[in-house]
């Protein structure tokens, strides 16, 4: 929101009232980051993290307004190249700390103005939406942004009017879990409910089942973060179709896509839920100035050079950040990197080639299960003279439960069933052949509703053979008709809204491991209908 200048006197930043068109996201640099990157070979400084020494903008390091060094490259196994441009202090004199107290005083006026504007925005949003919202909560990640969001919301609203919800992916930095304990204790002292949502699938299991996430296959966000949060709030409110509002720490300067967000959004992350982004227009200079002014808890990962406190291994991460994470949390990071290697279909690679495959980030480009060593399509959808035939390997009984989500399901015999859909009773016939199940639809043609029915039934088959009870479908059900506590049970009260089918490729696991066609058949054609 506000521009900033380097302050040679304090070594800090000075905000000014000029608008900032583009933020380079400055962040403080502590001795631990300097050590990890190898600056201790060039510079003289005390090993104390009470205060930072300098600032960084992306890969550029500034000491009291001077560009003194750059880094280039870096990855999990490769150290970034250091480019030292200038001596921070003459004759290798010890580096001076940033005078944080003095910097805070110089920025206090602008920060207070910004804070009051933001608090007013939060309060006005609460007043405007409170009649339609069942639960307000701060979506807490452990990062600097959510720390500031929590502070501002707690100043704007009564503490019994909102909750703090931490989405524990199981892949957080160890430092984030340490911070969580401090935040939980703070909430307890302040009378704020602290909630923790976590998937019943642990990370070890989910990466084996889904394969490692990739840029276009980010199943991890839904499985490990969004869905557990929604299901916890459903339980908390006693309302499967609850309407919530999350106060987030999302900022527009973090990415191009986030810069296009509105301050209040509906259905952005999950259907039927609101998101409010009170610090959307803040930049990191303002953020750190506020953190230092209010002496807020700062995740220790930032002092080690991490620009974001996210997941240990993420397909959206790259460069120096990967190296820093591997150095800071080697056991946790290499556990996940080993998962990438163990599930990769590159079976002919030597260990050196596999390390390079991981280091170059090629695993992030995976788009299907072809690149895995266990991806396999277990069904084939074919058409013959306008008739649809689905061949399934090892069909299980779960399809009968999922079929109830289409419409009223009636079992006529072990091989014949009917499903009501759009005022038509569709016949479903099963036949066993060569160890496979052949499914046909005797009274289904090529009419628009018939195509929709086939698409939904294909979704039923996919769910039945790939479902591992990850919870995404249950979270999508606003009527609470999907029970995965003990296997799978679809309630007779299902209203057939088909929201549980409105998931990419019908099932996130299938979407992640599909397209490695096995067996003697190949897929000739299939109906795909976005319902």
PDB file of N, CA and C in Angstrom, residues 211-282:
ATOM      1  N   UNK A 211       0.204 -40.355  -4.990  1.00  0.00           N
ATOM      2  CA  UNK A 211       1.417 -39.919  -5.654  1.00  0.00           C
ATOM      3  C   UNK A 211       1.769 -38.516  -5.186  1.00  0.00           C
ATOM      4  N   UNK A 212       3.003 -38.082  -5.376  1.00  0.00           N
ATOM      5  CA  UNK A 212       3.387 -36.735  -4.947  1.00  0.00           C
ATOM      6  C   UNK A 212       2.536 -35.678  -5.660  1.00  0.00           C
ATOM      7  N   UNK A 213       2.200 -34.587  -4.989  1.00  0.00           N
ATOM      8  CA  UNK A 213       1.473 -33.516  -5.670  1.00  0.00           C
ATOM      9  C   UNK A 213       2.336 -32.891  -6.758  1.00  0.00           C
ATOM     10  N   UNK A 214       1.708 -32.234  -7.705  1.00  0.00           N
ATOM     11  CA  UNK A 214       2.414 -31.559  -8.790  1.00  0.00           C
ATOM     12  C   UNK A 214       1.723 -30.220  -9.038  1.00  0.00           C
ATOM     13  N   UNK A 215       2.288 -29.427  -9.926  1.00  0.00           N
ATOM     14  CA  UNK A 215       1.746 -28.087 -10.174  1.00  0.00           C
ATOM     15  C   UNK A 215       0.278 -28.140 -10.578  1.00  0.00           C
ATOM     16  N   UNK A 216      -0.084 -29.091 -11.440  1.00  0.00           N
ATOM     17  CA  UNK A 216      -1.470 -29.212 -11.893  1.00  0.00           C
ATOM     18  C   UNK A 216      -2.238 -30.303 -11.147  1.00  0.00           C
ATOM     19  N   UNK A 217      -1.610 -30.914 -10.164  1.00  0.00           N
ATOM     20  CA  UNK A 217      -2.264 -31.977  -9.385  1.00  0.00           C
ATOM     21  C   UNK A 217      -2.094 -31.679  -7.898  1.00  0.00           C
ATOM     22  N   UNK A 218      -2.645 -30.560  -7.468  1.00  0.00           N
ATOM     23  CA  UNK A 218      -2.470 -30.140  -6.072  1.00  0.00           C
ATOM     24  C   UNK A 218      -3.603 -30.690  -5.198  1.00  0.00           C
ATOM     25  N   UNK A 219      -3.716 -32.001  -5.197  1.00  0.00           N
ATOM     26  CA  UNK A 219      -4.726 -32.676  -4.381  1.00  0.00           C
ATOM     27  C   UNK A 219      -4.483 -32.424  -2.893  1.00  0.00           C
ATOM     28  N   UNK A 220      -3.236 -32.129  -2.536  1.00  0.00           N
ATOM     29  CA  UNK A 220      -2.849 -31.985  -1.131  1.00  0.00           C
ATOM     30  C   UNK A 220      -3.620 -30.871  -0.429  1.00  0.00           C
ATOM     31  N   UNK A 221      -3.900 -29.773  -1.135  1.00  0.00           N
ATOM     32  CA  UNK A 221      -4.607 -28.647  -0.521  1.00  0.00           C
ATOM     33  C   UNK A 221      -6.011 -29.049  -0.089  1.00  0.00           C
ATOM     34  N   UNK A 222      -6.718 -29.767  -0.964  1.00  0.00           N
ATOM     35  CA  UNK A 222      -8.088 -30.197  -0.638  1.00  0.00           C
ATOM     36  C   UNK A 222      -8.104 -31.289   0.417  1.00  0.00           C
ATOM     37  N   UNK A 223      -7.218 -32.276   0.263  1.00  0.00           N
ATOM     38  CA  UNK A 223      -7.223 -33.436   1.161  1.00  0.00           C
ATOM     39  C   UNK A 223      -6.712 -33.078   2.551  1.00  0.00           C
ATOM     40  N   UNK A 224      -5.640 -32.305   2.622  1.00  0.00           N
ATOM     41  CA  UNK A 224      -4.986 -32.067   3.911  1.00  0.00           C
ATOM     42  C   UNK A 224      -5.331 -30.732   4.557  1.00  0.00           C
ATOM     43  N   UNK A 225      -5.988 -29.836   3.825  1.00  0.00           N
ATOM     44  CA  UNK A 225      -6.243 -28.524   4.415  1.00  0.00           C
ATOM     45  C   UNK A 225      -7.719 -28.145   4.374  1.00  0.00           C
ATOM     46  N   UNK A 226      -8.240 -27.919   3.168  1.00  0.00           N
ATOM     47  CA  UNK A 226      -9.592 -27.366   3.042  1.00  0.00           C
ATOM     48  C   UNK A 226     -10.666 -28.291   3.606  1.00  0.00           C
ATOM     49  N   UNK A 227     -10.684 -29.537   3.162  1.00  0.00           N
ATOM     50  CA  UNK A 227     -11.746 -30.460   3.580  1.00  0.00           C
ATOM     51  C   UNK A 227     -11.747 -30.732   5.081  1.00  0.00           C
ATOM     52  N   UNK A 228     -10.598 -30.985   5.723  1.00  0.00           N
ATOM     53  CA  UNK A 228     -10.623 -31.170   7.178  1.00  0.00           C
ATOM     54  C   UNK A 228     -11.159 -29.951   7.918  1.00  0.00           C
ATOM     55  N   UNK A 229     -10.858 -28.754   7.419  1.00  0.00           N
ATOM     56  CA  UNK A 229     -11.367 -27.549   8.059  1.00  0.00           C
ATOM     57  C   UNK A 229     -12.883 -27.470   7.943  1.00  0.00           C
ATOM     58  N   UNK A 230     -13.397 -27.733   6.739  1.00  0.00           N
ATOM     59  CA  UNK A 230     -14.844 -27.674   6.526  1.00  0.00           C
ATOM     60  C   UNK A 230     -15.559 -28.696   7.402  1.00  0.00           C
ATOM     61  N   UNK A 231     -15.036 -29.920   7.457  1.00  0.00           N
ATOM     62  CA  UNK A 231     -15.694 -30.967   8.235  1.00  0.00           C
ATOM     63  C   UNK A 231     -15.648 -30.666   9.731  1.00  0.00           C
ATOM     64  N   UNK A 232     -14.553 -30.059  10.196  1.00  0.00           N
ATOM     65  CA  UNK A 232     -14.476 -29.678  11.602  1.00  0.00           C
ATOM     66  C   UNK A 232     -15.505 -28.596  11.929  1.00  0.00           C
ATOM     67  N   UNK A 233     -15.672 -27.631  11.037  1.00  0.00           N
ATOM     68  CA  UNK A 233     -16.639 -26.555  11.267  1.00  0.00           C
ATOM     69  C   UNK A 233     -18.078 -27.067  11.143  1.00  0.00           C
ATOM     70  N   UNK A 234     -18.290 -28.044  10.282  1.00  0.00           N
ATOM     71  CA  UNK A 234     -19.615 -28.679  10.209  1.00  0.00           C
ATOM     72  C   UNK A 234     -19.976 -29.321  11.544  1.00  0.00           C
ATOM     73  N   UNK A 235     -18.994 -30.014  12.114  1.00  0.00           N
ATOM     74  CA  UNK A 235     -19.203 -30.661  13.413  1.00  0.00           C
ATOM     75  C   UNK A 235     -19.388 -29.620  14.511  1.00  0.00           C
ATOM     76  N   UNK A 236     -18.602 -28.561  14.462  1.00  0.00           N
ATOM     77  CA  UNK A 236     -18.660 -27.527  15.490  1.00  0.00           C
ATOM     78  C   UNK A 236     -19.996 -26.799  15.491  1.00  0.00           C
ATOM     79  N   UNK A 237     -20.482 -26.463  14.299  1.00  0.00           N
ATOM     80  CA  UNK A 237     -21.742 -25.714  14.200  1.00  0.00           C
ATOM     81  C   UNK A 237     -22.969 -26.613  14.263  1.00  0.00           C
ATOM     82  N   UNK A 238     -22.765 -27.913  14.060  1.00  0.00           N
ATOM     83  CA  UNK A 238     -23.904 -28.823  13.999  1.00  0.00           C
ATOM     84  C   UNK A 238     -24.744 -28.597  12.765  1.00  0.00           C
ATOM     85  N   UNK A 239     -24.125 -28.021  11.737  1.00  0.00           N
ATOM     86  CA  UNK A 239     -24.851 -27.658  10.523  1.00  0.00           C
ATOM     87  C   UNK A 239     -23.991 -28.034   9.323  1.00  0.00           C
ATOM     88  N   UNK A 240     -24.394 -29.074   8.595  1.00  0.00           N
ATOM     89  CA  UNK A 240     -23.619 -29.529   7.445  1.00  0.00           C
ATOM     90  C   UNK A 240     -23.566 -28.472   6.351  1.00  0.00           C
ATOM     91  N   UNK A 241     -24.601 -27.655   6.275  1.00  0.00           N
ATOM     92  CA  UNK A 241     -24.638 -26.606   5.261  1.00  0.00           C
ATOM     93  C   UNK A 241     -24.298 -25.243   5.828  1.00  0.00           C
ATOM     94  N   UNK A 242     -23.437 -25.213   6.835  1.00  0.00           N
ATOM     95  CA  UNK A 242     -23.099 -23.952   7.500  1.00  0.00           C
ATOM     96  C   UNK A 242     -22.491 -22.955   6.512  1.00  0.00           C
ATOM     97  N   UNK A 243     -22.599 -21.692   6.858  1.00  0.00           N
ATOM     98  CA  UNK A 243     -21.940 -20.633   6.099  1.00  0.00           C
ATOM     99  C   UNK A 243     -20.896 -19.996   6.998  1.00  0.00           C
ATOM    100  N   UNK A 244     -19.662 -20.044   6.603  1.00  0.00           N
ATOM    101  CA  UNK A 244     -18.576 -19.496   7.398  1.00  0.00           C
ATOM    102  C   UNK A 244     -17.897 -18.343   6.696  1.00  0.00           C
ATOM    103  N   UNK A 245     -17.196 -17.550   7.459  1.00  0.00           N
ATOM    104  CA  UNK A 245     -16.334 -16.515   6.883  1.00  0.00           C
ATOM    105  C   UNK A 245     -14.947 -16.645   7.488  1.00  0.00           C
ATOM    106  N   UNK A 246     -13.971 -16.852   6.607  1.00  0.00           N
ATOM    107  CA  UNK A 246     -12.578 -16.960   7.034  1.00  0.00           C
ATOM    108  C   UNK A 246     -11.883 -15.627   6.853  1.00  0.00           C
ATOM    109  N   UNK A 247     -11.289 -15.124   7.920  1.00  0.00           N
ATOM    110  CA  UNK A 247     -10.395 -13.976   7.813  1.00  0.00           C
ATOM    111  C   UNK A 247      -9.005 -14.539   7.511  1.00  0.00           C
ATOM    112  N   UNK A 248      -8.476 -14.196   6.365  1.00  0.00           N
ATOM    113  CA  UNK A 248      -7.217 -14.788   5.926  1.00  0.00           C
ATOM    114  C   UNK A 248      -6.075 -13.770   5.985  1.00  0.00           C
ATOM    115  N   UNK A 249      -4.872 -14.272   5.785  1.00  0.00           N
ATOM    116  CA  UNK A 249      -3.703 -13.415   5.679  1.00  0.00           C
ATOM    117  C   UNK A 249      -3.239 -13.259   4.239  1.00  0.00           C
ATOM    118  N   UNK A 250      -4.138 -13.541   3.298  1.00  0.00           N
ATOM    119  CA  UNK A 250      -3.787 -13.437   1.880  1.00  0.00           C
ATOM    120  C   UNK A 250      -3.481 -11.989   1.516  1.00  0.00           C
ATOM    121  N   UNK A 251      -2.400 -11.806   0.772  1.00  0.00           N
ATOM    122  CA  UNK A 251      -2.013 -10.474   0.304  1.00  0.00           C
ATOM    123  C   UNK A 251      -1.831 -10.495  -1.212  1.00  0.00           C
ATOM    124  N   UNK A 252      -2.213  -9.415  -1.862  1.00  0.00           N
ATOM    125  CA  UNK A 252      -2.140  -9.330  -3.311  1.00  0.00           C
ATOM    126  C   UNK A 252      -0.725  -9.371  -3.856  1.00  0.00           C
ATOM    127  N   UNK A 253       0.252  -8.918  -3.051  1.00  0.00           N
ATOM    128  CA  UNK A 253       1.639  -8.887  -3.523  1.00  0.00           C
ATOM    129  C   UNK A 253       2.290 -10.260  -3.544  1.00  0.00           C
ATOM    130  N   UNK A 254       1.604 -11.278  -3.012  1.00  0.00           N
ATOM    131  CA  UNK A 254       2.206 -12.606  -2.953  1.00  0.00           C
ATOM    132  C   UNK A 254       2.238 -13.292  -4.316  1.00  0.00           C
ATOM    133  N   UNK A 255       1.237 -13.010  -5.172  1.00  0.00           N
ATOM    134  CA  UNK A 255       1.193 -13.644  -6.486  1.00  0.00           C
ATOM    135  C   UNK A 255       0.256 -12.866  -7.395  1.00  0.00           C
ATOM    136  N   UNK A 256       0.364 -13.122  -8.689  1.00  0.00           N
ATOM    137  CA  UNK A 256      -0.495 -12.449  -9.663  1.00  0.00           C
ATOM    138  C   UNK A 256      -1.952 -12.826  -9.441  1.00  0.00           C
ATOM    139  N   UNK A 257      -2.217 -14.112  -9.193  1.00  0.00           N
ATOM    140  CA  UNK A 257      -3.603 -14.555  -9.012  1.00  0.00           C
ATOM    141  C   UNK A 257      -4.228 -13.917  -7.775  1.00  0.00           C
ATOM    142  N   UNK A 258      -3.459 -13.807  -6.690  1.00  0.00           N
ATOM    143  CA  UNK A 258      -3.996 -13.222  -5.465  1.00  0.00           C
ATOM    144  C   UNK A 258      -4.212 -11.717  -5.587  1.00  0.00           C
ATOM    145  N   UNK A 259      -3.459 -11.071  -6.476  1.00  0.00           N
ATOM    146  CA  UNK A 259      -3.625  -9.632  -6.662  1.00  0.00           C
ATOM    147  C   UNK A 259      -4.973  -9.297  -7.284  1.00  0.00           C
ATOM    148  N   UNK A 260      -5.633 -10.301  -7.854  1.00  0.00           N
ATOM    149  CA  UNK A 260      -6.931 -10.086  -8.487  1.00  0.00           C
ATOM    150  C   UNK A 260      -8.096 -10.394  -7.557  1.00  0.00           C
ATOM    151  N   UNK A 261      -7.818 -10.798  -6.329  1.00  0.00           N
ATOM    152  CA  UNK A 261      -8.874 -11.100  -5.373  1.00  0.00           C
ATOM    153  C   UNK A 261      -9.598  -9.822  -4.958  1.00  0.00           C
ATOM    154  N   UNK A 262     -10.879  -9.979  -4.618  1.00  0.00           N
ATOM    155  CA  UNK A 262     -11.616  -8.923  -3.941  1.00  0.00           C
ATOM    156  C   UNK A 262     -11.384  -9.074  -2.441  1.00  0.00           C
ATOM    157  N   UNK A 263     -11.665  -8.011  -1.680  1.00  0.00           N
ATOM    158  CA  UNK A 263     -11.425  -8.083  -0.235  1.00  0.00           C
ATOM    159  C   UNK A 263     -12.359  -9.080   0.444  1.00  0.00           C
ATOM    160  N   UNK A 264     -13.565  -9.278  -0.118  1.00  0.00           N
ATOM    161  CA  UNK A 264     -14.485 -10.309   0.367  1.00  0.00           C
ATOM    162  C   UNK A 264     -14.913 -11.150  -0.830  1.00  0.00           C
ATOM    163  N   UNK A 265     -14.758 -12.463  -0.706  1.00  0.00           N
ATOM    164  CA  UNK A 265     -15.108 -13.373  -1.785  1.00  0.00           C
ATOM    165  C   UNK A 265     -16.069 -14.441  -1.291  1.00  0.00           C
ATOM    166  N   UNK A 266     -16.889 -14.938  -2.205  1.00  0.00           N
ATOM    167  CA  UNK A 266     -17.825 -16.016  -1.879  1.00  0.00           C
ATOM    168  C   UNK A 266     -17.507 -17.226  -2.756  1.00  0.00           C
ATOM    169  N   UNK A 267     -17.329 -18.378  -2.113  1.00  0.00           N
ATOM    170  CA  UNK A 267     -17.080 -19.611  -2.851  1.00  0.00           C
ATOM    171  C   UNK A 267     -15.720 -19.689  -3.503  1.00  0.00           C
ATOM    172  N   UNK A 268     -14.792 -18.861  -3.068  1.00  0.00           N
ATOM    173  CA  UNK A 268     -13.462 -18.814  -3.670  1.00  0.00           C
ATOM    174  C   UNK A 268     -12.668 -20.096  -3.393  1.00  0.00           C
ATOM    175  N   UNK A 269     -12.677 -20.530  -2.132  1.00  0.00           N
ATOM    176  CA  UNK A 269     -11.944 -21.731  -1.741  1.00  0.00           C
ATOM    177  C   UNK A 269     -12.856 -22.947  -1.606  1.00  0.00           C
ATOM    178  N   UNK A 270     -14.065 -22.712  -1.112  1.00  0.00           N
ATOM    179  CA  UNK A 270     -14.990 -23.823  -0.925  1.00  0.00           C
ATOM    180  C   UNK A 270     -16.413 -23.318  -1.096  1.00  0.00           C
ATOM    181  N   UNK A 271     -17.210 -24.140  -1.761  1.00  0.00           N
ATOM    182  CA  UNK A 271     -18.577 -23.751  -2.065  1.00  0.00           C
ATOM    183  C   UNK A 271     -19.342 -23.362  -0.790  1.00  0.00           C
ATOM    184  N   UNK A 272     -20.035 -22.230  -0.867  1.00  0.00           N
ATOM    185  CA  UNK A 272     -20.884 -21.801   0.233  1.00  0.00           C
ATOM    186  C   UNK A 272     -20.173 -21.077   1.351  1.00  0.00           C
ATOM    187  N   UNK A 273     -18.882 -20.781   1.172  1.00  0.00           N
ATOM    188  CA  UNK A 273     -18.110 -20.142   2.244  1.00  0.00           C
ATOM    189  C   UNK A 273     -17.540 -18.809   1.772  1.00  0.00           C
ATOM    190  N   UNK A 274     -17.507 -17.859   2.704  1.00  0.00           N
ATOM    191  CA  UNK A 274     -16.947 -16.539   2.423  1.00  0.00           C
ATOM    192  C   UNK A 274     -15.493 -16.470   2.892  1.00  0.00           C
ATOM    193  N   UNK A 275     -14.733 -15.608   2.219  1.00  0.00           N
ATOM    194  CA  UNK A 275     -13.375 -15.294   2.651  1.00  0.00           C
ATOM    195  C   UNK A 275     -13.227 -13.781   2.694  1.00  0.00           C
ATOM    196  N   UNK A 276     -12.635 -13.291   3.764  1.00  0.00           N
ATOM    197  CA  UNK A 276     -12.345 -11.869   3.896  1.00  0.00           C
ATOM    198  C   UNK A 276     -10.832 -11.712   4.019  1.00  0.00           C
ATOM    199  N   UNK A 277     -10.259 -10.851   3.191  1.00  0.00           N
ATOM    200  CA  UNK A 277      -8.807 -10.669   3.151  1.00  0.00           C
ATOM    201  C   UNK A 277      -8.462  -9.256   3.633  1.00  0.00           C
ATOM    202  N   UNK A 278      -8.414  -9.043   4.928  1.00  0.00           N
ATOM    203  CA  UNK A 278      -8.242  -7.678   5.455  1.00  0.00           C
ATOM    204  C   UNK A 278      -6.905  -7.026   5.121  1.00  0.00           C
ATOM    205  N   UNK A 279      -5.846  -7.840   4.911  1.00  0.00           N
ATOM    206  CA  UNK A 279      -4.537  -7.238   4.611  1.00  0.00           C
ATOM    207  C   UNK A 279      -4.158  -7.472   3.152  1.00  0.00           C
ATOM    208  N   UNK A 280      -5.163  -7.607   2.305  1.00  0.00           N
ATOM    209  CA  UNK A 280      -4.934  -7.882   0.889  1.00  0.00           C
ATOM    210  C   UNK A 280      -4.005  -6.849   0.257  1.00  0.00           C
ATOM    211  N   UNK A 281      -4.122  -5.583   0.668  1.00  0.00           N
ATOM    212  CA  UNK A 281      -3.359  -4.507   0.040  1.00  0.00           C
ATOM    213  C   UNK A 281      -2.071  -4.171   0.801  1.00  0.00           C
ATOM    214  N   UNK A 282      -1.795  -4.873   1.882  1.00  0.00           N
ATOM    215  CA  UNK A 282      -0.555  -4.630   2.621  1.00  0.00           C
ATOM    216  C   UNK A 282       0.629  -5.221   1.850  1.00  0.00           C
TER     217      UNK A 282
END
